[in-house]
Amino acid sequence: MSKEEILEKLKQSITEMDSDLAVEVANVALEAEIDPLECISEGLSVGMKEMSDLFDEGEAFVPELLMASEAFESAVKVLTSKMSIEEKNSTSNGTVVIHTVQGDIHDIGKNIVKTMFIANNFTVYDLGRDVPIETVVEKAKEYKADFILGSALMTTTMPAQRDIINLLKEEGIRDDFIVMYGGAPVSKEWCDSIGADGYTDTATEAVAMAKELILKKRSA
Ligand code: B12
C-alpha cells in the first residue's frame, strides 16, 4: 500500500467506525515507517472531522460518533506505542493540563486534542471532564504547567472558561500559564473577550499554536 492509500484507509476506518480495520491499518503504517503524527493528522483526524460534519448535517448520530472515536483511539494506541520508545529520551515541549470544563461531560474532542499533544511530545495531565474551576487552577499550579487547555461543548458551560481566567487573575498568577480554549461553540472572539491566549478549531492547529506561543513566552 502506498502512503496515500494508508492515510485514506485510516480515514475510512474512522468513517466506517471500524476499530479492527483502524488497528490493522495502523500496524501497516508502522511497518511502512510512515510518520505516526501524519497518520493521526492526515488520516484519522480527517475521518473524525468528516463524522462531525455528518452529525451536523443530521446524517450521523451520537452512537456513531462514539464508535468512531473508539476506532480513533485504538489506532492512536498502536501508532504511539512505537513513538514513545523512540522519543523516550527527548525533551518535552511543555507541560499541559487539559480538561473539559465544569458542568460539561463532552470529552471526545478533548481526548483528540490530548492525543495530538502527547504525540507531539508534550507532557500531558488529563484532569477529565466536568472539572471544577478551582481544581483546574490547583492542578495547573501543582504540575507547574506551561499550558491550561480547556474544552467546552455547550454555550451554558463556556462561562467556566472565563471564570478560570478570572480565578488566575485573582490569585495573581494569570501570566504563569498559557491558556488555550476550544470546543464546537467556542470562537476566537469569545477567547479574545475573556482574555485567553489562544483558540483553534482543530487539534492539529492547537499543537502548532502551542509551539508558537511557548516559543514566544520563553524568548520574552
Ligand atoms: C457526542 C455528543 C454527546 C455525547 C458526549 C460523549 C462524550 N464522551 O463526549 C453525549 C451523548 C454523552 C452527550 C450529552 C449531552 N449533550 Co451532547 N453532543 C454531542 C455531539 C453530537 C458531538 C460532540 C463531539 O464529540 N464532536 C466531535 C469532536 C471531535 O468535536 P469537538 O468536541 O468540537 O472537538 C474538536 C474541536 O472543537 C477542537 N477542540 C475541542 N476541544 C478543544 C480544546 C482546545 C484547548 C482546543 C484548542 C481545541 C479544542 O478540536 C477537536 C478536534 O479537532 C454535539 C453536537 C456537535 N455538533 O458538537 C452535541 C452537543 C454538544 N450536545 C448538546 C447537549 C445539549 C447535550 C446534553 C445536555 C443532552 C441532554 N439533554 O442530556 C448532554 C450534556 C450533559 C453535560 N452535562 O455535559 C448540545 C449543546 C447545546 C448547547 N447548549 O450549546 C449539542 C451542540 C447538540 C445540539 N445541537 O443540541 N452529547
Short mmCIF file of C-alpha atoms and ligand atoms in Angstrom, two decimals:
data_model
loop_
_atom_site.label_atom_id
_atom_site.label_comp_id
_atom_site.label_asym_id
_atom_site.label_seq_id
_atom_site.Cartn_x
_atom_site.Cartn_y
_atom_site.Cartn_z
CA MET A 1 0.00 0.00 0.00
CA SER A 2 1.26 3.49 -0.81
CA LYS A 3 1.36 6.21 1.86
CA GLU A 4 -1.70 7.87 0.30
CA GLU A 5 -3.61 4.59 0.37
CA ILE A 6 -2.69 4.05 4.01
CA LEU A 7 -3.85 7.55 5.02
CA GLU A 8 -7.07 7.05 3.07
CA LYS A 9 -7.67 3.67 4.76
CA LEU A 10 -7.07 5.20 8.19
CA LYS A 11 -9.65 7.87 7.41
CA GLN A 12 -12.03 5.21 6.15
CA SER A 13 -11.62 3.14 9.34
CA ILE A 14 -12.99 6.12 11.28
CA THR A 15 -15.89 6.94 8.95
CA GLU A 16 -16.77 3.22 8.90
CA MET A 17 -16.37 3.14 12.72
CA ASP A 18 -14.27 0.00 12.34
CA SER A 19 -11.80 -0.43 15.24
CA ASP A 20 -10.39 -3.68 13.79
CA LEU A 21 -9.61 -2.00 10.49
CA ALA A 22 -8.15 1.02 12.32
CA VAL A 23 -5.74 -1.21 14.27
CA GLU A 24 -4.86 -3.27 11.20
CA VAL A 25 -4.02 -0.22 9.07
CA ALA A 26 -2.16 1.45 11.95
CA ASN A 27 0.08 -1.62 12.08
CA VAL A 28 0.63 -1.45 8.32
CA ALA A 29 1.57 2.24 8.72
CA LEU A 30 4.08 1.38 11.42
CA GLU A 31 5.66 -1.33 9.29
CA ALA A 32 5.87 1.06 6.35
CA GLU A 33 7.52 3.61 8.71
CA ILE A 34 5.07 6.37 7.94
CA ASP A 35 5.23 9.27 10.42
CA PRO A 36 2.67 8.46 13.16
CA LEU A 37 1.82 12.15 13.51
CA GLU A 38 0.93 12.35 9.85
CA CYS A 39 -1.21 9.23 10.23
CA ILE A 40 -3.11 10.92 13.06
CA SER A 41 -3.49 14.36 11.49
CA GLU A 42 -3.86 13.45 7.79
CA GLY A 43 -5.70 10.15 8.22
CA LEU A 44 -7.59 9.58 11.47
CA SER A 45 -8.42 13.25 12.21
CA VAL A 46 -9.74 13.79 8.69
CA GLY A 47 -12.12 10.89 9.27
CA MET A 48 -13.21 12.31 12.65
CA LYS A 49 -13.86 15.72 11.09
CA GLU A 50 -15.99 14.03 8.43
CA MET A 51 -18.02 12.27 11.15
CA SER A 52 -18.56 15.59 12.99
CA ASP A 53 -19.73 17.22 9.76
CA LEU A 54 -22.08 14.31 9.05
CA PHE A 55 -23.52 14.75 12.52
CA ASP A 56 -24.09 18.45 11.93
CA GLU A 57 -25.91 17.57 8.70
CA GLY A 58 -28.11 15.05 10.53
CA GLU A 59 -26.51 12.14 8.69
CA ALA A 60 -24.75 10.60 11.70
CA PHE A 61 -25.81 10.21 15.33
CA VAL A 62 -24.21 10.10 18.78
CA PRO A 63 -23.60 6.29 18.93
CA GLU A 64 -21.80 6.52 15.59
CA LEU A 65 -19.64 9.39 16.83
CA LEU A 66 -18.72 7.36 19.91
CA MET A 67 -17.83 4.28 17.82
CA ALA A 68 -15.73 6.45 15.51
CA SER A 69 -13.88 7.88 18.50
CA GLU A 70 -13.23 4.35 19.82
CA ALA A 71 -11.70 3.40 16.44
CA PHE A 72 -9.66 6.63 16.57
CA GLU A 73 -8.27 5.80 20.00
CA SER A 74 -7.48 2.16 19.10
CA ALA A 75 -5.41 3.28 16.12
CA VAL A 76 -3.66 6.02 18.13
CA LYS A 77 -2.65 3.43 20.74
CA VAL A 78 -0.88 1.39 18.04
CA LEU A 79 0.67 4.41 16.33
CA THR A 80 2.04 5.97 19.52
CA SER A 81 3.28 2.70 21.06
CA LYS A 82 6.36 2.83 18.85
CA MET A 83 6.78 6.59 19.13
CA SER A 84 7.07 6.52 22.89
CA ILE A 85 10.03 4.13 22.65
CA GLU A 86 11.77 6.31 20.08
CA GLU A 87 11.15 9.51 21.96
CA LYS A 88 11.84 8.31 25.47
CA ASN A 89 14.92 10.49 25.80
CA SER A 90 13.72 13.62 24.05
CA THR A 91 12.77 16.76 25.95
CA SER A 92 9.15 17.72 26.50
CA ASN A 93 7.78 20.65 24.50
CA GLY A 94 5.98 21.80 27.64
CA THR A 95 3.60 20.67 30.38
CA VAL A 96 -0.11 20.71 29.69
CA VAL A 97 -3.10 20.46 31.99
CA ILE A 98 -6.18 19.59 29.93
CA HIS A 99 -9.82 19.31 30.95
CA THR A 100 -13.43 19.63 29.92
CA VAL A 101 -14.98 22.49 31.87
CA GLN A 102 -17.22 22.31 34.89
CA GLY A 103 -20.75 21.09 34.08
CA ASP A 104 -19.73 19.59 30.76
CA ILE A 105 -19.20 15.88 30.09
CA HIS A 106 -18.31 16.03 26.38
CA ASP A 107 -14.77 14.69 26.04
CA ILE A 108 -14.33 13.28 22.52
CA GLY A 109 -12.72 16.48 21.21
CA LYS A 110 -10.69 16.97 24.39
CA ASN A 111 -9.31 13.45 24.00
CA ILE A 112 -8.30 14.12 20.41
CA VAL A 113 -6.51 17.30 21.48
CA LYS A 114 -4.82 15.36 24.29
CA THR A 115 -3.69 12.67 21.84
CA MET A 116 -2.18 15.24 19.49
CA PHE A 117 -0.27 16.93 22.32
CA ILE A 118 1.05 13.62 23.65
CA ALA A 119 2.03 12.60 20.11
CA ASN A 120 3.90 15.91 19.75
CA ASN A 121 5.90 15.26 22.86
CA PHE A 122 4.18 17.48 25.41
CA THR A 123 3.78 16.19 28.97
CA VAL A 124 0.02 15.98 29.42
CA TYR A 125 -2.06 15.75 32.60
CA ASP A 126 -5.67 14.96 31.75
CA LEU A 127 -7.98 16.13 34.54
CA GLY A 128 -11.00 14.52 32.86
CA ARG A 129 -14.40 16.09 32.30
CA ASP A 130 -16.77 18.23 34.35
CA VAL A 131 -13.74 19.58 36.23
CA PRO A 132 -14.39 22.29 38.86
CA ILE A 133 -12.79 25.67 38.12
CA GLU A 134 -10.77 25.56 41.35
CA THR A 135 -9.38 22.10 40.52
CA VAL A 136 -8.11 23.28 37.14
CA VAL A 137 -6.19 26.14 38.79
CA GLU A 138 -4.92 23.97 41.67
CA LYS A 139 -3.66 21.24 39.34
CA ALA A 140 -2.04 23.74 36.95
CA LYS A 141 -0.07 25.09 39.92
CA GLU A 142 0.74 21.62 41.30
CA TYR A 143 2.08 20.32 37.96
CA LYS A 144 3.84 23.63 37.20
CA ALA A 145 2.02 23.61 33.89
CA ASP A 146 3.00 25.77 30.94
CA PHE A 147 -0.46 25.39 29.42
CA ILE A 148 -4.04 25.22 30.59
CA LEU A 149 -6.14 23.70 27.80
CA GLY A 150 -9.90 23.62 28.18
CA SER A 151 -12.74 22.24 26.15
CA ALA A 152 -16.39 23.39 26.35
CA LEU A 153 -19.11 21.94 24.13
CA MET A 154 -22.12 23.85 25.40
CA THR A 155 -22.97 27.54 25.41
CA THR A 156 -24.06 27.04 29.04
CA THR A 157 -20.62 25.80 30.12
CA MET A 158 -18.47 28.28 28.19
CA PRO A 159 -18.57 30.83 31.07
CA ALA A 160 -16.45 28.43 33.15
CA GLN A 161 -13.60 29.20 30.74
CA ARG A 162 -13.88 32.87 31.69
CA ASP A 163 -14.13 32.01 35.40
CA ILE A 164 -10.85 30.06 35.26
CA ILE A 165 -9.06 33.11 33.85
CA ASN A 166 -10.66 35.34 36.48
CA LEU A 167 -9.53 33.00 39.25
CA LEU A 168 -5.98 33.05 37.85
CA LYS A 169 -6.12 36.86 37.90
CA GLU A 170 -7.48 36.92 41.46
CA GLU A 171 -4.56 34.74 42.57
CA GLY A 172 -2.10 36.98 40.70
CA ILE A 173 -0.84 34.10 38.55
CA ARG A 174 -2.53 34.80 35.21
CA ASP A 175 0.77 35.24 33.37
CA ASP A 176 2.21 31.98 34.69
CA PHE A 177 0.13 29.99 32.18
CA ILE A 178 -0.70 29.98 28.51
CA VAL A 179 -4.45 29.46 28.37
CA MET A 180 -5.97 27.93 25.23
CA TYR A 181 -9.60 27.05 24.74
CA GLY A 182 -11.66 25.20 22.17
CA GLY A 183 -14.81 23.18 21.55
CA ALA A 184 -17.57 23.50 18.96
CA PRO A 185 -19.35 26.64 20.32
CA VAL A 186 -16.11 28.39 21.31
CA SER A 187 -14.71 31.04 18.97
CA LYS A 188 -11.72 33.33 18.64
CA GLU A 189 -13.99 36.28 19.51
CA TRP A 190 -15.07 34.58 22.75
CA CYS A 191 -11.48 33.72 23.66
CA ASP A 192 -10.33 37.30 22.95
CA SER A 193 -13.19 38.71 25.02
CA ILE A 194 -12.28 36.65 28.11
CA GLY A 195 -8.54 37.19 27.74
CA ALA A 196 -7.45 33.69 26.71
CA ASP A 197 -4.15 33.36 24.87
CA GLY A 198 -5.27 31.08 22.07
CA TYR A 199 -8.11 29.44 20.22
CA THR A 200 -8.16 26.94 17.36
CA ASP A 201 -10.92 24.79 15.97
CA THR A 202 -8.80 21.71 15.34
CA ALA A 203 -6.40 19.68 17.44
CA THR A 204 -3.63 19.88 14.83
CA GLU A 205 -3.75 23.67 14.72
CA ALA A 206 -3.80 23.71 18.53
CA VAL A 207 -0.43 21.95 18.64
CA ALA A 208 1.08 24.36 16.11
CA MET A 209 -0.23 27.36 18.04
CA ALA A 210 1.00 25.96 21.36
CA LYS A 211 4.51 25.55 19.97
CA GLU A 212 4.45 29.14 18.73
CA LEU A 213 3.10 30.56 22.00
CA ILE A 214 5.62 28.77 24.21
CA LEU A 215 8.48 29.86 21.99
CA LYS A 216 7.31 33.46 22.33
CA LYS A 217 6.93 33.11 26.10
CA ARG A 218 10.35 31.53 26.56
CA SER A 219 12.07 34.20 24.48
CA ALA A 220 10.21 37.11 26.14
C1 B12 B 1 -21.26 13.32 21.23
C2 B12 B 1 -22.19 14.31 21.92
C3 B12 B 1 -22.66 13.96 23.19
C4 B12 B 1 -22.22 12.71 23.92
C5 B12 B 1 -20.84 13.02 24.57
C6 B12 B 1 -19.97 11.80 24.71
C7 B12 B 1 -18.58 12.16 25.08
N1 B12 B 1 -17.93 11.24 25.77
O1 B12 B 1 -18.06 13.23 24.77
C8 B12 B 1 -23.36 12.57 24.99
C9 B12 B 1 -24.46 11.70 24.42
C10 B12 B 1 -22.95 11.98 26.35
C11 B12 B 1 -23.87 14.00 25.07
C12 B12 B 1 -24.54 14.50 26.15
C13 B12 B 1 -25.15 15.77 26.16
N2 B12 B 1 -25.19 16.67 25.15
CO1 B12 B 1 -24.14 16.48 23.52
N3 B12 B 1 -23.37 16.41 21.84
C14 B12 B 1 -22.56 15.54 21.29
C15 B12 B 1 -22.25 16.00 19.85
C16 B12 B 1 -23.17 15.18 18.96
C17 B12 B 1 -20.84 15.84 19.32
C18 B12 B 1 -19.73 16.44 20.14
C19 B12 B 1 -18.43 15.85 19.66
O2 B12 B 1 -17.91 14.93 20.28
N4 B12 B 1 -17.95 16.30 18.49
C20 B12 B 1 -16.74 15.73 17.83
C21 B12 B 1 -15.47 16.36 18.40
C22 B12 B 1 -14.24 15.75 17.69
O3 B12 B 1 -15.50 17.74 18.10
P1 B12 B 1 -15.17 18.89 19.17
O4 B12 B 1 -15.50 18.44 20.53
O5 B12 B 1 -15.75 20.16 18.69
O6 B12 B 1 -13.57 18.97 19.18
C23 B12 B 1 -12.76 19.47 18.12
C24 B12 B 1 -12.57 21.00 18.16
O7 B12 B 1 -13.66 21.69 18.72
C25 B12 B 1 -11.28 21.21 18.87
N5 B12 B 1 -11.27 21.29 20.34
C26 B12 B 1 -12.02 20.63 21.25
N6 B12 B 1 -11.61 20.90 22.48
C27 B12 B 1 -10.57 21.74 22.40
C28 B12 B 1 -9.77 22.31 23.38
C29 B12 B 1 -8.75 23.18 23.00
C30 B12 B 1 -7.90 23.78 24.04
C31 B12 B 1 -8.54 23.47 21.63
C32 B12 B 1 -7.50 24.43 21.26
C33 B12 B 1 -9.33 22.88 20.64
C34 B12 B 1 -10.34 22.01 21.03
O8 B12 B 1 -10.51 20.09 18.49
C35 B12 B 1 -11.37 18.94 18.40
C36 B12 B 1 -10.81 18.01 17.36
O9 B12 B 1 -10.47 18.68 16.17
C37 B12 B 1 -22.61 17.53 19.91
C38 B12 B 1 -23.01 18.18 18.58
C39 B12 B 1 -21.89 18.97 17.93
N7 B12 B 1 -22.03 19.20 16.66
O10 B12 B 1 -20.95 19.40 18.58
C40 B12 B 1 -23.73 17.52 20.97
C41 B12 B 1 -23.98 18.78 21.81
C42 B12 B 1 -22.65 19.41 22.20
N8 B12 B 1 -24.64 18.25 23.00
C43 B12 B 1 -25.57 19.04 23.46
C44 B12 B 1 -26.34 18.78 24.62
C45 B12 B 1 -27.44 19.78 24.93
C46 B12 B 1 -26.09 17.66 25.43
C47 B12 B 1 -26.82 17.27 26.72
C48 B12 B 1 -27.18 18.41 27.68
C49 B12 B 1 -28.05 16.50 26.29
C50 B12 B 1 -29.05 16.14 27.37
N9 B12 B 1 -30.16 16.83 27.33
O11 B12 B 1 -28.75 15.30 28.20
C51 B12 B 1 -25.84 16.28 27.37
C52 B12 B 1 -24.75 17.04 28.17
C53 B12 B 1 -24.63 16.73 29.56
C54 B12 B 1 -23.48 17.52 30.14
N10 B12 B 1 -23.64 17.98 31.35
O12 B12 B 1 -22.44 17.72 29.53
C55 B12 B 1 -25.72 20.28 22.61
C56 B12 B 1 -25.18 21.54 23.28
C57 B12 B 1 -26.05 22.74 23.02
C58 B12 B 1 -25.55 23.95 23.72
N11 B12 B 1 -26.17 24.36 24.77
O13 B12 B 1 -24.59 24.54 23.32
C59 B12 B 1 -25.03 19.85 21.27
C60 B12 B 1 -24.38 21.01 20.49
C61 B12 B 1 -26.10 19.14 20.40
C62 B12 B 1 -27.17 20.10 19.90
N12 B12 B 1 -27.08 20.55 18.68
O14 B12 B 1 -28.07 20.42 20.62
N13 B12 B 1 -23.57 14.69 23.94
#
